[in-house]
XYZ file of C-alpha atoms in Angstrom:
341
model
C 1.080 -0.129 28.153
C -0.100 -3.379 26.396
C 3.094 -5.240 26.933
C 3.202 -3.911 30.715
C -0.332 -5.425 31.233
C 0.739 -8.657 29.773
C 3.860 -8.829 31.583
C 1.892 -8.481 34.970
C -0.510 -10.785 33.936
C 1.952 -13.449 33.554
C 4.120 -12.461 36.444
C 1.234 -11.739 38.879
C 2.924 -8.559 40.122
C 2.940 -8.013 43.870
C 1.143 -4.527 45.204
C 1.335 -2.917 48.430
C -1.960 -1.041 48.429
C -2.000 2.115 50.925
C -5.280 3.954 51.279
C -5.676 7.451 52.844
C -8.588 7.395 54.790
C -8.887 11.070 55.691
C -9.037 11.425 51.651
C -10.967 8.626 50.075
C -14.714 7.490 50.603
C -15.372 4.082 51.797
C -17.950 4.074 48.910
C -15.064 3.191 46.736
C -13.787 0.012 48.448
C -15.214 -2.371 45.887
C -14.018 -0.369 43.129
C -10.679 -0.068 44.206
C -10.009 -3.953 44.534
C -11.993 -4.973 41.515
C -9.420 -2.368 39.682
C -6.505 -4.087 41.506
C -7.264 -7.452 40.061
C -6.511 -6.356 36.841
C -2.811 -5.669 37.680
C -1.614 -8.215 40.113
C -1.995 -9.485 43.666
C -2.007 -7.503 46.901
C 0.537 -8.355 49.578
C -0.123 -5.514 51.866
C -3.452 -3.641 52.425
C -3.209 -0.967 54.698
C -5.646 2.176 55.308
C -4.482 4.945 57.378
C -6.389 7.528 59.541
C -7.584 8.474 62.422
C -10.297 5.786 64.022
C -11.274 7.692 66.749
C -13.236 9.868 64.251
C -15.639 8.850 61.878
C -14.728 8.347 58.530
C -17.150 5.688 56.859
C -14.762 2.792 56.687
C -16.363 0.375 59.169
C -15.101 -2.510 60.913
C -16.950 -5.020 58.463
C -15.894 -3.115 55.400
C -12.403 -3.509 56.612
C -12.919 -7.062 57.263
C -14.521 -7.916 54.187
C -11.492 -6.555 52.194
C -8.650 -7.916 54.516
C -7.687 -4.197 55.046
C -5.226 -3.631 58.030
C -6.511 -0.201 59.866
C -3.387 1.971 60.858
C -4.412 4.359 63.654
C -2.785 7.872 63.047
C -3.788 10.822 65.611
C -3.702 14.342 64.692
C -0.830 15.308 66.935
C -1.107 18.938 65.874
C -4.051 21.147 64.461
C -3.814 21.650 60.485
C -1.075 18.858 60.061
C -1.738 15.872 58.579
C -0.138 12.914 60.358
C -2.053 10.468 57.960
C 0.409 11.559 55.156
C 3.500 10.916 56.887
C 2.686 7.678 58.414
C 1.697 6.570 54.787
C 5.015 7.548 53.515
C 7.069 5.772 56.452
C 5.563 2.604 55.744
C 5.728 2.954 51.849
C 9.435 3.367 52.454
C 9.673 0.512 55.037
C 7.920 -1.793 52.297
C 9.965 -0.551 49.527
C 13.170 -1.499 51.118
C 11.907 -5.129 51.994
C 11.574 -5.943 48.405
C 8.684 -8.189 48.802
C 6.741 -6.286 46.349
C 7.058 -4.882 42.652
C 4.220 -2.180 42.893
C 2.500 0.367 44.835
C -1.140 1.273 44.697
C -1.431 4.638 46.323
C -5.192 5.792 47.074
C -5.670 9.052 47.489
C -6.543 12.462 45.763
C -3.788 14.337 47.810
C -1.106 15.975 45.728
C 1.301 15.897 48.741
C 2.015 12.077 47.634
C 3.437 13.032 44.405
C 6.976 13.188 45.339
C 6.329 9.509 46.984
C 5.349 8.217 43.604
C 8.105 9.908 41.879
C 10.488 8.326 44.524
C 8.771 4.962 44.213
C 9.377 4.981 40.607
C 12.880 5.942 40.800
C 13.369 2.238 42.305
C 11.607 1.048 39.286
C 8.220 0.339 41.009
C 5.080 0.634 39.149
C 2.894 2.837 40.881
C -0.844 2.592 40.364
C -2.742 5.648 41.479
C -6.460 5.830 42.464
C -8.532 8.850 43.103
C -11.350 11.302 42.223
C -11.202 13.418 38.867
C -9.975 16.352 40.891
C -6.817 15.101 42.092
C -4.172 17.511 40.731
C -2.542 16.578 37.296
C 0.907 16.365 39.246
C -0.018 13.077 41.189
C -1.658 11.726 38.233
C 1.436 12.176 35.972
C 3.795 10.867 38.621
C 1.988 7.422 38.702
C 2.416 4.927 35.706
C -1.120 4.588 35.646
C -4.081 6.644 37.546
C -7.431 5.658 37.889
C -10.403 8.112 38.713
C -12.550 6.264 41.002
C -15.512 8.342 40.827
C -16.094 8.148 36.945
C -15.010 4.541 36.952
C -17.232 3.252 39.777
C -20.145 5.271 37.989
C -19.589 3.795 34.784
C -19.087 0.259 36.426
C -22.817 0.919 38.401
C -24.269 1.500 35.193
C -23.058 -1.232 33.479
C -24.236 -3.553 36.087
C -27.600 -2.125 36.111
C -27.762 -2.397 32.090
C -26.438 -6.191 32.424
C -29.222 -6.960 34.916
C -26.468 -7.876 37.423
C -27.706 -5.864 40.405
C -29.726 -7.321 43.187
C -33.414 -6.779 42.665
C -33.656 -6.620 46.553
C -30.885 -3.809 46.534
C -32.721 -1.836 44.039
C -35.989 -1.905 46.077
C -34.009 -0.770 49.130
C -32.299 2.081 46.790
C -34.729 3.962 44.775
C -32.055 6.169 43.142
C -30.660 2.920 41.686
C -33.604 2.685 39.529
C -32.075 5.729 37.598
C -28.931 4.308 37.092
C -26.842 4.607 40.369
C -27.293 3.700 43.892
C -27.738 6.427 46.255
C -23.895 6.176 47.157
C -23.352 7.803 43.742
C -26.716 9.925 43.713
C -25.972 13.520 42.639
C -22.551 12.558 41.260
C -23.498 13.895 37.936
C -23.945 17.350 39.641
C -20.708 16.964 41.395
C -18.789 16.263 38.036
C -20.228 19.557 36.640
C -19.411 21.694 39.586
C -16.202 20.777 40.944
C -12.685 20.860 39.536
C -11.826 17.980 36.975
C -8.474 17.076 35.984
C -9.169 14.291 33.384
C -7.327 14.502 30.166
C -9.493 16.435 27.521
C -11.103 15.052 24.513
C -9.161 17.725 22.585
C -5.815 16.326 24.051
C -7.124 12.860 22.934
C -7.993 13.617 19.768
C -4.513 15.547 18.812
C -2.732 12.601 19.863
C -4.688 10.319 17.481
C -4.356 12.912 14.686
C -0.488 12.890 15.317
C -0.252 9.045 15.307
C -2.272 9.447 12.064
C 0.094 12.037 10.419
C 3.239 9.912 11.253
C 1.574 7.129 9.270
C 1.311 9.419 6.595
C -2.388 10.093 6.744
C -3.244 6.471 6.379
C -5.537 4.622 8.875
C -4.138 3.417 12.321
C -4.623 0.027 14.125
C -6.966 0.902 16.876
C -5.046 -1.276 19.209
C -1.897 1.120 18.218
C -4.323 4.193 18.841
C -5.063 2.680 22.485
C -1.395 1.973 23.246
C -0.449 5.520 22.417
C -3.033 7.085 24.375
C -1.961 5.058 27.246
C 1.537 5.793 27.226
C 0.972 9.420 26.600
C -1.748 9.933 29.335
C -1.196 7.934 32.467
C -5.144 8.751 33.670
C -6.578 7.494 30.143
C -9.477 5.358 30.374
C -12.504 5.480 28.074
C -14.764 4.883 31.091
C -13.874 8.601 32.189
C -15.745 9.751 29.430
C -18.751 7.459 29.884
C -18.052 4.630 27.299
C -16.931 1.005 27.539
C -14.946 0.655 24.053
C -12.517 3.114 22.667
C -13.956 2.330 19.355
C -17.311 3.722 20.448
C -15.783 6.770 22.189
C -14.004 7.789 18.936
C -17.031 7.551 16.599
C -19.060 9.390 19.227
C -16.888 12.043 20.728
C -14.775 12.674 17.531
C -16.515 13.575 14.261
C -13.798 13.917 11.992
C -12.239 10.607 12.870
C -13.791 7.119 11.873
C -13.312 3.389 13.094
C -13.837 0.627 10.815
C -13.522 -2.963 10.670
C -11.374 -4.888 8.115
C -11.133 -8.702 8.494
C -11.483 -8.699 12.217
C -9.206 -5.666 12.554
C -10.378 -2.205 13.679
C -8.481 0.866 12.244
C -9.108 4.694 12.794
C -9.048 6.975 10.069
C -10.204 10.370 8.985
C -13.579 10.959 7.904
C -12.624 13.532 5.342
C -11.534 12.618 1.958
C -10.304 15.740 1.063
C -7.141 15.731 -0.734
C -4.415 18.049 -1.100
C -5.040 18.634 -4.737
C -8.555 19.436 -3.966
C -8.126 21.930 -1.198
C -5.300 23.479 -3.559
C -8.075 23.963 -6.173
C -10.515 25.556 -3.824
C -7.870 27.912 -2.646
C -7.141 29.170 -5.970
C -10.776 29.540 -6.745
C -11.090 31.589 -3.729
C -8.090 34.051 -4.603
C -9.512 34.402 -7.928
C -12.713 35.396 -6.852
C -11.102 37.898 -4.725
C -9.225 39.548 -7.664
C -6.157 37.122 -7.683
C -4.802 38.268 -4.337
C -5.788 37.875 -0.444
C -4.384 40.615 1.569
C -5.118 38.720 5.007
C -4.205 35.104 5.508
C -6.702 34.978 8.434
C -9.547 35.418 6.288
C -8.954 32.856 3.860
C -8.319 30.648 6.625
C -11.747 31.429 8.008
C -13.514 30.886 4.472
C -11.759 27.577 4.313
C -13.098 26.322 7.637
C -16.319 27.707 6.934
C -16.529 25.374 3.515
C -14.813 22.265 5.378
C -15.622 22.234 9.182
C -13.099 19.831 10.299
C -10.127 20.825 8.239
C -6.769 20.646 10.114
C -3.571 21.365 8.069
C -1.754 18.769 10.385
C -3.474 16.281 8.365
C -1.360 17.240 5.449
C 1.762 17.630 7.590
C 1.553 21.429 8.464
C 1.118 23.340 11.495
C -0.380 26.681 10.203
C -2.041 27.781 6.926
C 1.146 29.847 5.896
C 3.321 26.382 5.939
C 0.675 24.842 4.005
C 0.344 27.905 1.399
C 4.243 28.001 0.674
C 4.102 24.373 -0.433
C 1.710 24.661 -3.047
C 3.045 25.482 -6.680
C 0.029 27.746 -7.594
C 0.288 30.558 -5.283
C 2.777 33.154 -3.762
C 2.953 34.122 -0.123
C 4.518 37.580 0.862
C 4.255 38.304 4.531
C 0.408 38.153 5.282
C -0.591 38.310 1.657
C -1.078 35.383 -0.776
C -1.634 35.547 -4.522
C -1.939 33.466 -7.522
C 1.143 33.023 -9.438
C 1.407 34.317 -12.767
């Protein structure tokens, strides 16, 4: 992902931005184009909706961001004509060969097939929508940005840096509490509506796998970030309320630690437990039980009580049974483990 970003920065990739006005709120307008600046330039800026009905996207807002509105009437009740208009325009733009990427701004899973089709034509597909967006669409894009989470984080950062206009703050009392009226109550919404953001548990597993691949040794933080971006199209530390990956790891993953060595950052396990030390403890537990434990599950429970962050994967094994069979001091038979005589 880092190489892709560097390539885009050098070549100034041209994007076609297609916004689903029926699905995306106008409060994300600034966030949409701020994020787009990181990826390239925009040759096409179009927004689709029924302008005979109010949708929040005012004339002033469209002019400010140079967005061309495309009128699409609802010809039949229950059918979304906007979707079809966006798809038709996307294919027309594709075959003009004037852009290298598409930005699809929608949370509607109906656009999943379009994203897949554009990628088949070697287009870079940047998706933007709320965190309720179905995984099918987020995974179909090369990169997906959760607008509600990023917008909220950017707002908090502006306030913390003191860059918000003081007059705006007086006019918007909610902003004094960390967000403007546009985003007020978004925390409640996050807790109640369906969220499809990559879980912290999934992030942890990817980092642990990377450490295991390195023989349990510390791994460069940049390499960790690249792996997470490659694995999860929607990965962004702002989704979890952080600005830096290092801070997120230290705060959210208690069994991992980020340390700095000669201006380089590395991720390592906090636990210094060695395989030899764990083997000694297992032998002690078995001996205390009369030389045999009849149920592997009970031994597993005892070990995790003593070592809260124990993960056999750090030693290269998926299960306790596999780990025990690798030890020279114990014998495993079905569900029983005993000390070798």
